[in-house]
Amino acid sequence: MPSTKSFTFHTELRLVALTGVRALSVSDLRAALQTLPGSSVFYHTHQEYLAHNFEKPIYYNDFARWVHTALREEALAEKLTALDLLAFTSIRELRVALVSTIDGYLPNMRRPGFECHQDDAFHFCKSKSFILPTGVVATNIPDFFRKLPSVSTASLYFHFFEARLRLHRRTNDFSRWIKDRGRPDLAEAIDGLDPYIRTLDELRNAIVALGHDLRVPA
Amino acid sequence: MSATLSDYRAVVGPEVIDELLVAADQIKHRTLQHINSTAVGGGVAEILNRMVPLLRELGIDTSWDVIKGEAPFFEVTKAFHNALHGSPETITDAMLDVYRETTARNLEELEIKGDVVVVHDPQPAGLIQRRNGDRRWIWRCHIDVSSPNRRVWDFLRPYVDQYDSSVFSMPEFSQRLQIQQFRIAPSIDPLSDKNKELPQAEVDRTLARYGLDPDRPILTQISRFDRLKDPVGVIQAYRLVKRRHDCQLILAGGAADDDPEGAEMLREVEGAADGDADIHILALPPRSDLEINALVRGSTVVLQKSIKEGFGLTVTEALWKKKAVIGGAVGGIKLQILDGVTGFLVHSPEGAANRVIELLGNPRLRQRLGTNGYLHVKQNFLTTRHIRDYLLMILALEDPAKDIRYLVGLP
């Protein structure tokens, strides 16, 4: 029997903490990836999605961008960017994949042992997230789709990225709730959207479009 | 009259203010005390002037105290400031003694009363010796300490290590410390006299008052007369531009109580101007915010050609006014000026001159950069975001091990 529970849209406020750890080379990056907290790995692979961008960035992944701009190891940058973040259900898995991508590339380094200038160093950060209700509550699926266009990108970020990888919910919060309300087809379709190839605005538009396509009554 | 939270709703959006209210509600049982070294002049005093009333309006009992010091103390801390920025400075044992003595006097005279004590910059850093009980102590460093003079840093480090956390404006400034570190960028107040919208008539009147011709391009640098702001480099850039464009230059700045070098630098700048009638050197008195606002709004291009910079709030202020801005590629200016998107970054007087020439010949480019700059500031560098980060930091210190925390919404 479908659940009658309403859906509360939450948003997140983020505070950036500094680790004091920096990298000047690929080997520094590799070493830090193995020891830094998961919140640092999550931050550097996700923060760009929440940032306001004037142009769509080439690299959403901070590690890839730095490897490209400071170390000029473009092929490694591409490999790091190509990691399918949707395939991971924990930050631990993501961390292992980042390190093994670097390991696989080491024999092909264009400039083995190269260290960038200290002005171009990579500084590892991590985030502390504070989750709070937005005050927007959907009582049923049509209500959800009516209200979705008005929620902030930070809310989408929380329900898609934080919920899955940091809170280990396996799927995004929208799909989970919609499935419980008796529309597994719609839940699956939303879960099938790749949030990593879109801006958050584009993601929201794609979900709204799915509501139309799958005939959610107005 | 000071702006209230409701005035900010129209500028930043109601959701931003609602989020502040939720975060403030979690910590309203705590009192907050800011301590710095000057009540007037300089970025820190400006930030606190705006932030303290807003924190109070959010329901947080907030106080602001200023340490006392004589001229020799501020000469020492100015040398510290320069040395932490990486400038060569000779720091003698006698100078360290001056710092210790003034700190000791303030330890006796200054009442520590906040549950959370935020100490700004090196001048009052030694007050941590008063630490006891359950108070949380935060050291807020506004300086670029990415490559500090080791003698000064090693002197300050034992103080810093006693705090609960430190705050830097950029990740590049962070240090290997045993305590928690946070990144909190400074901010400007969009509704202050220095930043609020002004009628064009007021801008015109101000330009006329200072003998500026509104029909010729105006290049402006607003900043303290300080070597690290490179005002002489700006004059060099102006002279290169002048060969191609008839233009005027404003170098305007006030003096801060804790900056004894200002008068000497002002004389040097006047010497470099060499009587050029199109160079307007304005040593503005305190409370000239409306004039500064009008001068920036009346400018064609704004420069901040710093050699070192903690953050560069004058850049933020100019971007907020949708001005085309050229900044030295240092410190926090790099956070604000996304090169070619929200302004231009330069490394030399020649680089600054090239960009000014480009901008003077291309009004559409000036407009595009100005619009982007305004949006960038709105997203990232307004008082409301700054207050939010402080509230979150206080919450984070309550439970340092937690990376995700749920806040209860307001009824």
PDB file of N, CA and C in Angstrom, chain A residues 117 119-120, chain B residues 228-230 233-234 236-237 240 303-308 325-331 333-334 337-340 343-356:
ATOM      1  N   HIS A 117      54.590  25.045  -9.253  1.00  0.00           N
ATOM      2  CA  HIS A 117      54.986  26.164  -8.387  1.00  0.00           C
ATOM      3  C   HIS A 117      54.056  26.190  -7.176  1.00  0.00           C
ATOM      4  N   ASP A 119      52.574  28.519  -5.813  1.00  0.00           N
ATOM      5  CA  ASP A 119      51.380  29.351  -6.020  1.00  0.00           C
ATOM      6  C   ASP A 119      50.248  28.562  -6.680  1.00  0.00           C
ATOM      7  N   ASP A 120      50.612  27.464  -7.355  1.00  0.00           N
ATOM      8  CA  ASP A 120      49.593  26.656  -8.040  1.00  0.00           C
ATOM      9  C   ASP A 120      49.239  25.389  -7.268  1.00  0.00           C
TER      10      ASP A 120
ATOM     11  N   LEU B 228      52.044  47.881  -0.254  1.00  0.00           N
ATOM     12  CA  LEU B 228      51.528  46.608  -0.781  1.00  0.00           C
ATOM     13  C   LEU B 228      50.351  46.822  -1.747  1.00  0.00           C
ATOM     14  N   LYS B 229      49.795  48.029  -1.752  1.00  0.00           N
ATOM     15  CA  LYS B 229      48.715  48.328  -2.703  1.00  0.00           C
ATOM     16  C   LYS B 229      49.280  48.897  -4.007  1.00  0.00           C
ATOM     17  N   ASP B 230      50.564  49.133  -4.039  1.00  0.00           N
ATOM     18  CA  ASP B 230      51.314  49.605  -5.214  1.00  0.00           C
ATOM     19  C   ASP B 230      50.719  50.842  -5.883  1.00  0.00           C
ATOM     20  N   GLY B 233      52.850  51.982  -8.748  1.00  0.00           N
ATOM     21  CA  GLY B 233      52.649  51.148  -9.944  1.00  0.00           C
ATOM     22  C   GLY B 233      51.413  51.576 -10.719  1.00  0.00           C
ATOM     23  N   VAL B 234      50.400  52.034 -10.002  1.00  0.00           N
ATOM     24  CA  VAL B 234      49.187  52.511 -10.671  1.00  0.00           C
ATOM     25  C   VAL B 234      49.489  53.789 -11.458  1.00  0.00           C
ATOM     26  N   GLN B 236      52.364  54.522 -12.745  1.00  0.00           N
ATOM     27  CA  GLN B 236      53.112  54.078 -13.929  1.00  0.00           C
ATOM     28  C   GLN B 236      52.155  53.568 -15.011  1.00  0.00           C
ATOM     29  N   ALA B 237      51.166  52.788 -14.592  1.00  0.00           N
ATOM     30  CA  ALA B 237      50.194  52.257 -15.559  1.00  0.00           C
ATOM     31  C   ALA B 237      49.422  53.405 -16.209  1.00  0.00           C
ATOM     32  N   LEU B 240      51.320  55.065 -18.950  1.00  0.00           N
ATOM     33  CA  LEU B 240      51.334  54.273 -20.191  1.00  0.00           C
ATOM     34  C   LEU B 240      50.006  54.415 -20.936  1.00  0.00           C
ATOM     35  N   LEU B 303      40.948  50.079 -10.500  1.00  0.00           N
ATOM     36  CA  LEU B 303      42.134  49.232 -10.333  1.00  0.00           C
ATOM     37  C   LEU B 303      42.349  48.884  -8.868  1.00  0.00           C
ATOM     38  N   GLN B 304      42.924  47.727  -8.634  1.00  0.00           N
ATOM     39  CA  GLN B 304      43.423  47.385  -7.301  1.00  0.00           C
ATOM     40  C   GLN B 304      44.691  46.568  -7.538  1.00  0.00           C
ATOM     41  N   LYS B 305      45.753  47.323  -7.822  1.00  0.00           N
ATOM     42  CA  LYS B 305      46.963  46.670  -8.316  1.00  0.00           C
ATOM     43  C   LYS B 305      47.864  46.222  -7.166  1.00  0.00           C
ATOM     44  N   SER B 306      47.299  45.517  -6.230  1.00  0.00           N
ATOM     45  CA  SER B 306      48.051  45.114  -5.035  1.00  0.00           C
ATOM     46  C   SER B 306      49.162  44.135  -5.378  1.00  0.00           C
ATOM     47  N   ILE B 307      50.208  44.197  -4.570  1.00  0.00           N
ATOM     48  CA  ILE B 307      51.316  43.245  -4.690  1.00  0.00           C
ATOM     49  C   ILE B 307      51.058  42.071  -3.746  1.00  0.00           C
ATOM     50  N   LYS B 308      50.433  42.358  -2.638  1.00  0.00           N
ATOM     51  CA  LYS B 308      49.962  41.342  -1.691  1.00  0.00           C
ATOM     52  C   LYS B 308      48.593  41.801  -1.223  1.00  0.00           C
ATOM     53  N   VAL B 325      36.894  45.925 -13.467  1.00  0.00           N
ATOM     54  CA  VAL B 325      37.942  45.999 -12.441  1.00  0.00           C
ATOM     55  C   VAL B 325      39.192  45.257 -12.908  1.00  0.00           C
ATOM     56  N   ILE B 326      40.331  45.881 -12.661  1.00  0.00           N
ATOM     57  CA  ILE B 326      41.619  45.251 -12.941  1.00  0.00           C
ATOM     58  C   ILE B 326      42.334  45.098 -11.603  1.00  0.00           C
ATOM     59  N   GLY B 327      42.745  43.871 -11.296  1.00  0.00           N
ATOM     60  CA  GLY B 327      43.368  43.645  -9.993  1.00  0.00           C
ATOM     61  C   GLY B 327      44.665  42.883 -10.118  1.00  0.00           C
ATOM     62  N   GLY B 328      45.539  43.098  -9.169  1.00  0.00           N
ATOM     63  CA  GLY B 328      46.758  42.297  -9.090  1.00  0.00           C
ATOM     64  C   GLY B 328      46.382  40.841  -8.814  1.00  0.00           C
ATOM     65  N   ALA B 329      47.104  39.930  -9.457  1.00  0.00           N
ATOM     66  CA  ALA B 329      46.758  38.496  -9.324  1.00  0.00           C
ATOM     67  C   ALA B 329      47.325  37.942  -8.025  1.00  0.00           C
ATOM     68  N   VAL B 330      46.822  38.448  -6.924  1.00  0.00           N
ATOM     69  CA  VAL B 330      47.330  38.024  -5.614  1.00  0.00           C
ATOM     70  C   VAL B 330      46.172  37.836  -4.638  1.00  0.00           C
ATOM     71  N   GLY B 331      46.417  36.976  -3.655  1.00  0.00           N
ATOM     72  CA  GLY B 331      45.503  36.819  -2.530  1.00  0.00           C
ATOM     73  C   GLY B 331      44.050  36.669  -2.953  1.00  0.00           C
ATOM     74  N   ILE B 333      42.070  38.643  -4.273  1.00  0.00           N
ATOM     75  CA  ILE B 333      41.628  39.252  -5.536  1.00  0.00           C
ATOM     76  C   ILE B 333      41.364  38.145  -6.564  1.00  0.00           C
ATOM     77  N   LYS B 334      42.143  37.066  -6.464  1.00  0.00           N
ATOM     78  CA  LYS B 334      41.965  35.960  -7.423  1.00  0.00           C
ATOM     79  C   LYS B 334      40.645  35.220  -7.207  1.00  0.00           C
ATOM     80  N   ILE B 337      38.131  38.190  -8.889  1.00  0.00           N
ATOM     81  CA  ILE B 337      38.259  38.449 -10.323  1.00  0.00           C
ATOM     82  C   ILE B 337      38.561  37.131 -11.010  1.00  0.00           C
ATOM     83  N   LEU B 338      37.565  36.614 -11.707  1.00  0.00           N
ATOM     84  CA  LEU B 338      37.771  35.429 -12.544  1.00  0.00           C
ATOM     85  C   LEU B 338      38.240  36.021 -13.870  1.00  0.00           C
ATOM     86  N   ASP B 339      39.498  35.766 -14.178  1.00  0.00           N
ATOM     87  CA  ASP B 339      40.154  36.507 -15.257  1.00  0.00           C
ATOM     88  C   ASP B 339      39.380  36.414 -16.578  1.00  0.00           C
ATOM     89  N   GLY B 340      39.035  37.575 -17.106  1.00  0.00           N
ATOM     90  CA  GLY B 340      38.311  37.619 -18.372  1.00  0.00           C
ATOM     91  C   GLY B 340      36.811  37.405 -18.217  1.00  0.00           C
ATOM     92  N   GLY B 343      36.485  40.385 -14.578  1.00  0.00           N
ATOM     93  CA  GLY B 343      37.483  41.464 -14.554  1.00  0.00           C
ATOM     94  C   GLY B 343      38.766  40.934 -15.166  1.00  0.00           C
ATOM     95  N   PHE B 344      39.860  41.646 -14.929  1.00  0.00           N
ATOM     96  CA  PHE B 344      41.148  41.177 -15.437  1.00  0.00           C
ATOM     97  C   PHE B 344      42.159  41.129 -14.306  1.00  0.00           C
ATOM     98  N   LEU B 345      42.985  40.081 -14.333  1.00  0.00           N
ATOM     99  CA  LEU B 345      44.091  39.961 -13.379  1.00  0.00           C
ATOM    100  C   LEU B 345      45.383  40.357 -14.078  1.00  0.00           C
ATOM    101  N   VAL B 346      46.226  41.090 -13.367  1.00  0.00           N
ATOM    102  CA  VAL B 346      47.488  41.532 -13.970  1.00  0.00           C
ATOM    103  C   VAL B 346      48.633  41.326 -12.981  1.00  0.00           C
ATOM    104  N   HIS B 347      49.854  41.405 -13.535  1.00  0.00           N
ATOM    105  CA  HIS B 347      51.050  41.131 -12.739  1.00  0.00           C
ATOM    106  C   HIS B 347      52.035  42.280 -12.755  1.00  0.00           C
ATOM    107  N   SER B 348      51.743  43.352 -13.469  1.00  0.00           N
ATOM    108  CA  SER B 348      52.715  44.441 -13.621  1.00  0.00           C
ATOM    109  C   SER B 348      51.988  45.719 -14.019  1.00  0.00           C
ATOM    110  N   PRO B 349      52.649  46.871 -13.868  1.00  0.00           N
ATOM    111  CA  PRO B 349      52.040  48.117 -14.360  1.00  0.00           C
ATOM    112  C   PRO B 349      51.740  48.041 -15.860  1.00  0.00           C
ATOM    113  N   GLU B 350      52.634  47.388 -16.606  1.00  0.00           N
ATOM    114  CA  GLU B 350      52.417  47.272 -18.060  1.00  0.00           C
ATOM    115  C   GLU B 350      51.155  46.449 -18.344  1.00  0.00           C
ATOM    116  N   GLY B 351      51.000  45.346 -17.572  1.00  0.00           N
ATOM    117  CA  GLY B 351      49.805  44.506 -17.755  1.00  0.00           C
ATOM    118  C   GLY B 351      48.544  45.286 -17.430  1.00  0.00           C
ATOM    119  N   ALA B 352      48.607  46.079 -16.369  1.00  0.00           N
ATOM    120  CA  ALA B 352      47.436  46.889 -16.000  1.00  0.00           C
ATOM    121  C   ALA B 352      47.128  47.888 -17.107  1.00  0.00           C
ATOM    122  N   ALA B 353      48.180  48.537 -17.646  1.00  0.00           N
ATOM    123  CA  ALA B 353      47.974  49.533 -18.701  1.00  0.00           C
ATOM    124  C   ALA B 353      47.345  48.885 -19.934  1.00  0.00           C
ATOM    125  N   ASN B 354      47.840  47.701 -20.309  1.00  0.00           N
ATOM    126  CA  ASN B 354      47.274  47.023 -21.493  1.00  0.00           C
ATOM    127  C   ASN B 354      45.783  46.773 -21.314  1.00  0.00           C
ATOM    128  N   ARG B 355      45.408  46.316 -20.130  1.00  0.00           N
ATOM    129  CA  ARG B 355      43.992  46.012 -19.894  1.00  0.00           C
ATOM    130  C   ARG B 355      43.144  47.279 -19.832  1.00  0.00           C
ATOM    131  N   VAL B 356      43.698  48.339 -19.254  1.00  0.00           N
ATOM    132  CA  VAL B 356      42.935  49.601 -19.215  1.00  0.00           C
ATOM    133  C   VAL B 356      42.685  50.076 -20.643  1.00  0.00           C
TER     134      VAL B 356
END
